XYZ file of C-alpha atoms in Angstrom:
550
model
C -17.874 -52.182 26.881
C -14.652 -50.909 27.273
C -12.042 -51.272 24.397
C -8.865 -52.707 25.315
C -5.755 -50.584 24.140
C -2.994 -51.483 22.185
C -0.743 -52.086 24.893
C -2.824 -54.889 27.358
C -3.604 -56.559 23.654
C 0.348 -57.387 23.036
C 0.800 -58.065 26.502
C -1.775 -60.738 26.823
C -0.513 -62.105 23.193
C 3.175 -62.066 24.737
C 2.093 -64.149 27.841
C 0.006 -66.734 25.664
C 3.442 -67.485 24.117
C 5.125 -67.043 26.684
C 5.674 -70.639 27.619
C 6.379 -72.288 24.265
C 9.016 -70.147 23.146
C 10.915 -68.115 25.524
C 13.969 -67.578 23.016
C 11.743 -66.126 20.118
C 10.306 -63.635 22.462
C 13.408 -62.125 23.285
C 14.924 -62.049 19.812
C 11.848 -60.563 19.143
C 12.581 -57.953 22.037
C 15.615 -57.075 20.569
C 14.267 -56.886 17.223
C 11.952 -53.943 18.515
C 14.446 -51.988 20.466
C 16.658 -52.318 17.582
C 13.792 -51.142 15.255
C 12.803 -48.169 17.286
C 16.197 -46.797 17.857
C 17.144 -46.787 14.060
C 13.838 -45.285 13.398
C 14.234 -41.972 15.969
C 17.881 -42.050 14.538
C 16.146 -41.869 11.068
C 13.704 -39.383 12.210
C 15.456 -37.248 14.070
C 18.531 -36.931 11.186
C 16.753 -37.328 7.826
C 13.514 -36.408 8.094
C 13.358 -33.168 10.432
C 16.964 -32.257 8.813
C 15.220 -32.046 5.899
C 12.340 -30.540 6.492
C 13.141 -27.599 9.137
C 13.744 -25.145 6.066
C 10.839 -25.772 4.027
C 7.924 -26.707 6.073
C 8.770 -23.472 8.528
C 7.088 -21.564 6.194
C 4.496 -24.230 5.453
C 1.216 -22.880 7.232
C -2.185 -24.906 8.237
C -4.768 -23.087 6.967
C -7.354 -21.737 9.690
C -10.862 -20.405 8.861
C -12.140 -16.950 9.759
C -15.311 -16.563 8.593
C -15.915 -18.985 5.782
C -19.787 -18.805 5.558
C -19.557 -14.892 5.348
C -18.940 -13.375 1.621
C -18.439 -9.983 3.253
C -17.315 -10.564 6.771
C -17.444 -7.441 8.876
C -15.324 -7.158 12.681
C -13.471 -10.243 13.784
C -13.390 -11.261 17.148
C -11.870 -14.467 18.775
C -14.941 -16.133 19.215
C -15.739 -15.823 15.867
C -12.535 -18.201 15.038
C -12.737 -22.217 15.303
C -11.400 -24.080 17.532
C -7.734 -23.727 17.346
C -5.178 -26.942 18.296
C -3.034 -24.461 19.353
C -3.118 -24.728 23.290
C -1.355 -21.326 24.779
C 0.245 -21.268 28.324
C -1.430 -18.213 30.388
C 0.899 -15.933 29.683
C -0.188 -16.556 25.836
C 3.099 -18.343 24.521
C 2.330 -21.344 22.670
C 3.333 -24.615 23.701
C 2.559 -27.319 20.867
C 0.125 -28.373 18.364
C -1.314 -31.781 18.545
C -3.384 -32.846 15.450
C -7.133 -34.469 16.052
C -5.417 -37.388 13.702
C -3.361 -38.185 16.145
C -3.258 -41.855 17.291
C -1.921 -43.327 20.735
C 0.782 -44.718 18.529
C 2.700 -41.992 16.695
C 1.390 -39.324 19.369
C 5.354 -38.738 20.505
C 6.578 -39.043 16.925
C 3.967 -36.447 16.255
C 5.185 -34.145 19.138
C 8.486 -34.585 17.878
C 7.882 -33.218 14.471
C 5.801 -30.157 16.085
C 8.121 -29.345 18.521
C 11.046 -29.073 16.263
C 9.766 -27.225 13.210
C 6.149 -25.719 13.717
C 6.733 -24.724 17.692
C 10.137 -23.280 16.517
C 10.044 -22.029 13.145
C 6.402 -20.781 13.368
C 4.477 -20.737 16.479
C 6.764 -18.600 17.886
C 6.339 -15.918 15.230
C 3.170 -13.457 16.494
C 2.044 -12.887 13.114
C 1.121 -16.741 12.544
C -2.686 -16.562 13.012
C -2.145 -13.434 10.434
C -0.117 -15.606 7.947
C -2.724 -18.560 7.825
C -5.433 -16.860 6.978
C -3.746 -16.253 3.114
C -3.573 -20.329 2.635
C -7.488 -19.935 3.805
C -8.806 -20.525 0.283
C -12.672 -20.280 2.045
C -12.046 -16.886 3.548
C -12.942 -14.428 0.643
C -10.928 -12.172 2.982
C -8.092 -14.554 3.903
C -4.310 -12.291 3.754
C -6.358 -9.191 3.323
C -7.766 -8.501 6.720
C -7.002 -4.379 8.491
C -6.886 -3.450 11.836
C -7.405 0.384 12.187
C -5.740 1.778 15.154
C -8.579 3.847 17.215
C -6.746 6.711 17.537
C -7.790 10.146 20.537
C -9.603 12.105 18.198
C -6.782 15.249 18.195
C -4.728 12.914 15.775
C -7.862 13.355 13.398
C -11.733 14.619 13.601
C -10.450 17.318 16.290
C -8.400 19.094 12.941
C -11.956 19.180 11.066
C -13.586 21.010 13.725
C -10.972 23.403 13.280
C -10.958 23.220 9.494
C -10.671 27.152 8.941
C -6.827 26.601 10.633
C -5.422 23.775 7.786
C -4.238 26.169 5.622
C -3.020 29.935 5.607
C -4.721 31.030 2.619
C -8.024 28.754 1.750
C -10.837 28.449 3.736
C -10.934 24.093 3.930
C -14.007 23.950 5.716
C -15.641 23.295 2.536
C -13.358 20.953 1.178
C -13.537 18.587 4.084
C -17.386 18.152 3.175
C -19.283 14.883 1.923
C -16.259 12.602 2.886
C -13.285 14.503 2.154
C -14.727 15.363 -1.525
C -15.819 18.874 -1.259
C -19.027 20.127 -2.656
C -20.804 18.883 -5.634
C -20.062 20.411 -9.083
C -22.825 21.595 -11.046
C -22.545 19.733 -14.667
C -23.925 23.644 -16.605
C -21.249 23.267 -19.145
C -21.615 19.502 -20.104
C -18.010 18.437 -19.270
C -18.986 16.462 -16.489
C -20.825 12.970 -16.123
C -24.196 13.632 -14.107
C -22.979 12.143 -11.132
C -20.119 11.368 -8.930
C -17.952 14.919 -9.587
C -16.736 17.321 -6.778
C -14.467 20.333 -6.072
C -12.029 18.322 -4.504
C -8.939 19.924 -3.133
C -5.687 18.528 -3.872
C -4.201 17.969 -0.409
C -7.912 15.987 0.751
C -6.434 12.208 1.068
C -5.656 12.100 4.216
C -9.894 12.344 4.910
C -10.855 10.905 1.811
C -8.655 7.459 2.606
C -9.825 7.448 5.892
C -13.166 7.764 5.179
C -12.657 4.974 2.028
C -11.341 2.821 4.991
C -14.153 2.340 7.067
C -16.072 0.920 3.879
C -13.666 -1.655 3.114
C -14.855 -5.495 3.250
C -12.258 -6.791 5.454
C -11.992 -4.918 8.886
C -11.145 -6.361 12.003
C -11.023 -5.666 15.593
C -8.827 -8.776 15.913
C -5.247 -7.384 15.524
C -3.581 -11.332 15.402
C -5.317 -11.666 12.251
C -4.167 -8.415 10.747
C -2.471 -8.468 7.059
C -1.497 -4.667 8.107
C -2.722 -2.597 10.626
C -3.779 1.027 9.550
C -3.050 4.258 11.532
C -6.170 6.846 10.384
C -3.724 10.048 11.534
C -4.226 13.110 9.422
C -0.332 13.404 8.990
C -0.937 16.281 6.070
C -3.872 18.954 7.525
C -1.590 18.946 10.902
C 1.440 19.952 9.184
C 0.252 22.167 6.840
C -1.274 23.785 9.688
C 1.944 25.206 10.702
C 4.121 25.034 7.928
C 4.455 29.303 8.054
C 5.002 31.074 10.809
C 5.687 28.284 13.233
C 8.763 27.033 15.610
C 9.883 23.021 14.722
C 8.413 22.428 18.622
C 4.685 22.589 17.042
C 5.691 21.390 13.619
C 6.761 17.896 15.356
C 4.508 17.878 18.293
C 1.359 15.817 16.961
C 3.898 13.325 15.414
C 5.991 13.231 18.274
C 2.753 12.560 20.028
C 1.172 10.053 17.691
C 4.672 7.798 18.077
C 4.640 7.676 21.946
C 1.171 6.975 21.253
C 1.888 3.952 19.386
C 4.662 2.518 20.634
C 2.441 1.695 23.786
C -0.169 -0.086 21.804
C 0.449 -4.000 21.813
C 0.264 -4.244 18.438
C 3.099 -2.540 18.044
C 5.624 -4.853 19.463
C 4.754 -7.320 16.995
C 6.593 -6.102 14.810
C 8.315 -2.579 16.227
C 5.566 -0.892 13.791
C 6.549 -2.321 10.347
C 3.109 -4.046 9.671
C 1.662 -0.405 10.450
C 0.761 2.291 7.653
C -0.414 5.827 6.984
C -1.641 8.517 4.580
C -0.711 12.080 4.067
C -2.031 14.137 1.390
C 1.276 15.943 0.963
C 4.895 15.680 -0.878
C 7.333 13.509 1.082
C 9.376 17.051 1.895
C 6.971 18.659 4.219
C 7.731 15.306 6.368
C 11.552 15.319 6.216
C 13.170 18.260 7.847
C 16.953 17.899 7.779
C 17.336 19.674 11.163
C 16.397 21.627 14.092
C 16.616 24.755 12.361
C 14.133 27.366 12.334
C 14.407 27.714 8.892
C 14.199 24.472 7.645
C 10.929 22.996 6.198
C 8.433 21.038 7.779
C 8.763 18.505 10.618
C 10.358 15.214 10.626
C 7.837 12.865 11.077
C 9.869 10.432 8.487
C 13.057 10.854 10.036
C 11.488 9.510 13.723
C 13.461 6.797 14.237
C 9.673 4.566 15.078
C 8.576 6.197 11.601
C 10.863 4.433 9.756
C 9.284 1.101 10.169
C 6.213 2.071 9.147
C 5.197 2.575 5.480
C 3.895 6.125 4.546
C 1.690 7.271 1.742
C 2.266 10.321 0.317
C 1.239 12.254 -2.943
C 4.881 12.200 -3.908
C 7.477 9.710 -2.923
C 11.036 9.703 -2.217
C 13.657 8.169 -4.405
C 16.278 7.447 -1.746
C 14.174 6.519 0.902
C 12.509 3.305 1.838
C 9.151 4.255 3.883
C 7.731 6.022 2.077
C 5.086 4.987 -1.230
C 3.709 7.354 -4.023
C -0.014 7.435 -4.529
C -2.266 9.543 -6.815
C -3.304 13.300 -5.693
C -7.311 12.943 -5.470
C -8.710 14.337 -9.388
C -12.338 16.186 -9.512
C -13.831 12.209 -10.102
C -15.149 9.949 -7.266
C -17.943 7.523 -8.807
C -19.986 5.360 -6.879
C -20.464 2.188 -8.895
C -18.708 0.470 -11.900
C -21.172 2.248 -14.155
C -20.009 5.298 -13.708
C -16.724 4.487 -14.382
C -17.353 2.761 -17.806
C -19.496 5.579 -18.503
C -17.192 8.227 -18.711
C -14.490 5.698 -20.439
C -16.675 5.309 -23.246
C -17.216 8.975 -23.095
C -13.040 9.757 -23.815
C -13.284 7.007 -26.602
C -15.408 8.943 -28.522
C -14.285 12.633 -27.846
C -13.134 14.817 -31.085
C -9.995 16.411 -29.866
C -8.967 19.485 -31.954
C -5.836 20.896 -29.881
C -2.326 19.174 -30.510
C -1.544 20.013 -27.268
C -1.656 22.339 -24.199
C -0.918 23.531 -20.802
C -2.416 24.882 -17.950
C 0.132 26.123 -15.411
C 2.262 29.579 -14.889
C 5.514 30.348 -15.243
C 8.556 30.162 -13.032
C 10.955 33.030 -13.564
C 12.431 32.579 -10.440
C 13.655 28.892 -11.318
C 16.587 28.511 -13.960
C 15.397 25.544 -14.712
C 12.198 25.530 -15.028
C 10.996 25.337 -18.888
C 7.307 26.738 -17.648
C 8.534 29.734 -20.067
C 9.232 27.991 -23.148
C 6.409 26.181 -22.953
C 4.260 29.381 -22.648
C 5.438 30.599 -25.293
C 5.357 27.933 -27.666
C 1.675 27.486 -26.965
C 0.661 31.228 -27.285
C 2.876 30.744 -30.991
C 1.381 27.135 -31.913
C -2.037 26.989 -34.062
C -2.049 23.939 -32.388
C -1.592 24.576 -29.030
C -3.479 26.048 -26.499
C -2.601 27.434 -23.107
C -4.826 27.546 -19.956
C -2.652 30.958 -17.717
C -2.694 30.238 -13.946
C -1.738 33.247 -12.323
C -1.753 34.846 -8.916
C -6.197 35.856 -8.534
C -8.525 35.445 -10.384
C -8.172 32.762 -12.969
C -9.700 29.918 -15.169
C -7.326 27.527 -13.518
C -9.253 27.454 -10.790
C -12.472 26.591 -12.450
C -12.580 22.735 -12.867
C -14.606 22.608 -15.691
C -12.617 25.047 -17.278
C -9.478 22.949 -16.880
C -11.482 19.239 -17.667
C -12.803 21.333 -20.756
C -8.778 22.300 -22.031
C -8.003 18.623 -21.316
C -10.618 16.949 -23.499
C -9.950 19.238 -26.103
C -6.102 18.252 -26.893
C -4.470 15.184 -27.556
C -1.115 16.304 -25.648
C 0.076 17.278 -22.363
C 2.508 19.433 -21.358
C 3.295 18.567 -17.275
C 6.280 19.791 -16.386
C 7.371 20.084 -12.487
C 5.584 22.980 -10.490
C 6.762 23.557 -7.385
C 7.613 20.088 -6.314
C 8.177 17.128 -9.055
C 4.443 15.738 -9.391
C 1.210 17.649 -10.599
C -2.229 17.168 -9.361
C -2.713 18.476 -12.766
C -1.321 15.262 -14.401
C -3.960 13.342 -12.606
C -6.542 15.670 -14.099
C -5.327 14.924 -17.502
C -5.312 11.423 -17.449
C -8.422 11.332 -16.089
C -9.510 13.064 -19.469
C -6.987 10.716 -21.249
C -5.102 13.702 -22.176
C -1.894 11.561 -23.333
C 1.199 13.149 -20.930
C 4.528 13.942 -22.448
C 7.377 14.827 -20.341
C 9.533 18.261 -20.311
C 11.079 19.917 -23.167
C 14.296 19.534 -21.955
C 16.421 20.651 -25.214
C 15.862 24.645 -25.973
C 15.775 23.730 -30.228
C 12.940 21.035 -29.710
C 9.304 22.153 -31.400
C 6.728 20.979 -29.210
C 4.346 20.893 -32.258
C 6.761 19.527 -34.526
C 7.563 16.293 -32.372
C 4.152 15.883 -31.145
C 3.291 15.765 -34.372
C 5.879 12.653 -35.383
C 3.000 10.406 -33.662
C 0.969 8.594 -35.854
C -2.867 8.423 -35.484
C -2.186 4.645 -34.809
C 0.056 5.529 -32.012
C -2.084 7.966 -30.692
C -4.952 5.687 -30.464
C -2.712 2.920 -28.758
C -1.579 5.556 -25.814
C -5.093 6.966 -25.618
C -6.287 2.743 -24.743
C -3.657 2.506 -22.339
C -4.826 6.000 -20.302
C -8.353 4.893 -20.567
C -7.577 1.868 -18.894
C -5.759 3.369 -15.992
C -8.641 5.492 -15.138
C -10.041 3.002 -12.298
C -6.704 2.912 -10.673
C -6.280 6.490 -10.719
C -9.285 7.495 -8.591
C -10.763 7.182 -5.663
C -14.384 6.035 -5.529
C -16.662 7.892 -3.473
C -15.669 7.043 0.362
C -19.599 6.546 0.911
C -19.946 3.633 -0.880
C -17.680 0.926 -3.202
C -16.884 0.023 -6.408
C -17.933 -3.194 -7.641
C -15.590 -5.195 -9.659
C -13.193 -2.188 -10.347
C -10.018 -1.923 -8.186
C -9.711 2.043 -7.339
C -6.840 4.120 -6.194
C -7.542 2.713 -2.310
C -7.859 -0.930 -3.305
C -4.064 -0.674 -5.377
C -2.625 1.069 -2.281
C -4.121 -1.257 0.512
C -3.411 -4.226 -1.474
C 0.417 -3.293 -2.002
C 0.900 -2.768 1.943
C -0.325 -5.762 2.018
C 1.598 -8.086 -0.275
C 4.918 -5.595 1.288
C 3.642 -6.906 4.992
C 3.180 -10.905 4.155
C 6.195 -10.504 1.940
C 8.171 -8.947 5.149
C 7.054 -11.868 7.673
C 7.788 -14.384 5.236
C 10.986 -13.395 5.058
C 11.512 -12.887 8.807
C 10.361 -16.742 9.303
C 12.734 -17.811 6.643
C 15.792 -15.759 8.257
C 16.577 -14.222 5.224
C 16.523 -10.227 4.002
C 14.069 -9.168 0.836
C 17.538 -7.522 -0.472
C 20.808 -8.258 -0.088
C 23.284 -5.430 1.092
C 20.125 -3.527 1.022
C 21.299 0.601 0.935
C 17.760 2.974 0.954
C 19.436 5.764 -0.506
C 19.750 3.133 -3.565
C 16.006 2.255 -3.201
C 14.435 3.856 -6.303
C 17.096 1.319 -8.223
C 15.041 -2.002 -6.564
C 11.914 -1.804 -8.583
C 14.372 -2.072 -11.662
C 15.163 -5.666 -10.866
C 14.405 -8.475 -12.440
C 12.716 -11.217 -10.690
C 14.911 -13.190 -8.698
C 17.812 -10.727 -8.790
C 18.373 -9.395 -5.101
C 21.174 -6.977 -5.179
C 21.811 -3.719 -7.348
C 24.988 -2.329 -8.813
C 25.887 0.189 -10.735
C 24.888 -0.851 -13.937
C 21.048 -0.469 -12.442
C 21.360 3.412 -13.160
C 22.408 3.013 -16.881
C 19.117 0.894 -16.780
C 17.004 3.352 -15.342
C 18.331 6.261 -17.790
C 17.574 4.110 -20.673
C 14.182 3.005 -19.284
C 12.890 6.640 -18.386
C 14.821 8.152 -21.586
C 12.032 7.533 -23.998
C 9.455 9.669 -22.148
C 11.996 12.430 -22.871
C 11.314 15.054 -26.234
């Protein structure tokens, strides 16, 4: 039977009255016209007026892989059936709900043409940005796309692994993941499992290799929360950081940018929903100039560079691209267990140093303090020093240096010969409490160390312990259970920066106003809600960081 639609059923009533009253059918007429026009008046003024700002960043919800608790690759058939119809070169026309009744189908049309077409569709990170509202998508907003780079930009620089640096053999250190050989537990400082001889410049493999483990990988770039380019930015500099012309210092970066810039994913965003790893200070990447003499390449100054978001072991304060992250310690567990393990272990340690250091001193550098810090430990009963000199040395033994470290209560880190320590990582990893330099010459280490109540000990020790997760990274081979690691914090901040970035772009609006990156350290000082800095934010900074001084 067919059904009759709403249209034939008023005309039929219209011509059954159509004879008694021909007056009241054309009031009625009127009536209509008179209704409809006020209505798209209405409509058009009030309601989309009012809702263009907000409901452009208003986002329907679309499934990836609800049924899956740990999806793996997403592909496009693996995504419902989307109302968004695309024209064939892949623009996107309209939306039409499956609610949609023969009816209100052009008010409808209206109302997606005018906000969703034009304040959404047309963004190319959409399909990315709905899958955060996905509440059924254990991997919703967290979804990485890893670039599959020509192997020179990586695994080529391992089969050469005697060439990444001028005076240690890495070959060894590139082993089981990026984590270096095993270390044998003979002296009892270790747990039983999950410790290596880890170098210190080993991220760039061991984040790599962490990647390929993690729960929410696609191969469906559109769906991307940031898109992750596996280069190993830090072996192929410090491949030629002596002895080498800027023309091969810049060449695999120059390379890995022309590279990129032809990938489609790149337009999407000119690169800014793209990051990488190096296991090296920000310096080695920001040569100044063409000069022979100057140091390392500029891989951060390429203008393409710039958009994308860099981790290094040590961070600039005046520049925006680049993000600090831990320098791999000796520790890479393989399950929670592990991990509580050893916390309970630095609970219950008796600690009979005050404090100590393990470093050597800088004569060359007026201001280093390395000196007066040597010397105060070699005159302290309650201080003990660790030498690390040119050869042979117990600073090169990793149990020798876990061993200092779970002996004291203190450390001593001041800069080496850039402004972070691997060996502060160490420390905290035996929740040897830090304490910043001795910057006055008439300060006693022991005598304001000692100031510190037991209570106030205990408090700082609690607070190390429970940084631990956060300050490692769990074996590459395998995942940590509940426990977010080094590699889960980093991901998971490129990730809120991306969906914060594209939230922003929809909403026309900047993150910062009268943003200035040589002012960027001052940002992460402000208070939520505040969007500019000023001035006053370095008086705030002094007095924040001042308390860490002695």
């Amino acid at each position: 039977m067919r059904r009759r639609s709403p249209t034939s059923v008023s005309s039929e009533l219209m011509e059954k009255g159509g004879g008694k009253n021909q007056h009241n059918r054309l009031c009625l007429l009127a009536s209509l016209s008179a209704f409809f026009w006020i209505f798209l008046l209405y409509f058009h003024f009030v309601v989309l007026a009012g809702s263009a700002v907000n409901e452009s960043v208003k986002l329907d919800p679309t499934p990836i892989n609800p049924e899956s608790k740990t999806p793996g690759f997403v592909t496009y058939d693996r995504l419902p059936d989307n109302p968004v119809k695309s024209s064939p070169s892949g623009s996107t026309s309209e939306i039409i709900p499956s609610n949609v009744t023969p009816s209100n189908i052009e008010t409808t049309r209206l109302e997606t043409t005018s906000t969703s077409s034009q304040k959404i569709e047309k963004f190319p990170f959409t399909r990315a940005l709905r899958t955060v509202e996905n509440k059924s998508d254990p991997c919703g907003g967290r979804y990485i796309y890893v670039h599959d780079l020509p192997s020179k930009f990586n695994e080529d620089m391992l089969k050469e692994c005697r060439s990444l640096s001028l005076w240690t053999n890495m070959c060894k250190f590139t082993t089981d993941a990026g984590m270096g050989p095993p270390l044998e537990n003979v002296e009892g400082v270790f747990s039983n499992t999950g410790w290596y001889a880890t170098n210190q410049f080993a991220v760039d493999v061991i984040f790599s290799n962490r990647m390929k483990q993690y729960e929410c990988l696609t191969n469906d770039s559109s769906v991307a929360a940031a898109i992750f380019v596996p280069f190993y930015a830090g072996f192929d500099i410090a491949r030629y950081l002596w002895g080498h012309n800027v023309s091969r210092r810049d060449a695999a970066s120059l390379d890995l940018v022309e590279w990129l810039m032809k990938r489609p994913e790149w337009g999407i965003m000119q690169g800014r929903d793209h990051f990488l790893v190096a296991g090296r200070i920000t310096w080695d990447f920001r040569r100044l100039t063409d000069e022979e003499s100057d140091w390392g390449n500029k891989l951060l100054f390429l203008p393409a560079a710039k958009n994308m978001s860099m981790l290094v072991v040590e961070s600039s304060p005046w520049n925006a691209n680049d993000f600090g992250i831990p320098y791999p310690t000796y520790f890479h567990p393989a399950k929670d267990a592990d991990v509580f393990v050893w916390q309970d272990r630095m609970r219950k340690l008796e600690r009979k140093w005050l404090f100590s250091f393990a470093g050597a001193p800088r004569p060359d550098n007026p201001k280093s303090i390395r000196g007066q810090i040597i010397d105060q430990c070699k005159k302290s009963e309650m201080g003990k020093l660790l030498e690390c000199d040119f050869g042979e040395s117990k600073c090169h033994s990793p149990s020798s240096i876990m061993q200092m470290f779970q002996s004291s209560l203190f450390c001593l880190q001041p800069q080496g010969d850039s402004y972070t320590r691997r060996s502060a990582f160490d420390s905290m990893l035996a929740v040897f409490i830090p304490e910043d330099d001795i910057r006055k010459r008439n300060v006693s280490i022991e005598e304001r160390l000692s100031q510190i109540s037991p209570e106030q000990v205990k408090i700082l020790r609690e607070n190390v312990i429970n940084l631990i997760p956060s300050l490692i990274y769990a074996d590459p081979r395998s995942k940590l259970e509940t426990l977010k690691d080094a590699f889960d914090v980093a991901v998971q901040a490129v990730i809120d920066k991306v969906t914060r970035l594209r939230k922003n772009i929809i909403e026309g609006r900047t993150e910062y106003d009268n943003f200035v990156e040589e002012n960027s350290w001052k940002y992460a000082l402000l208070e939520e809600g505040q969007r500019e800095v000023g001035r006053s934010r370095v008086g705030s900074f002094l007095l924040k960081t001042k308390g860490w001084q002695c």
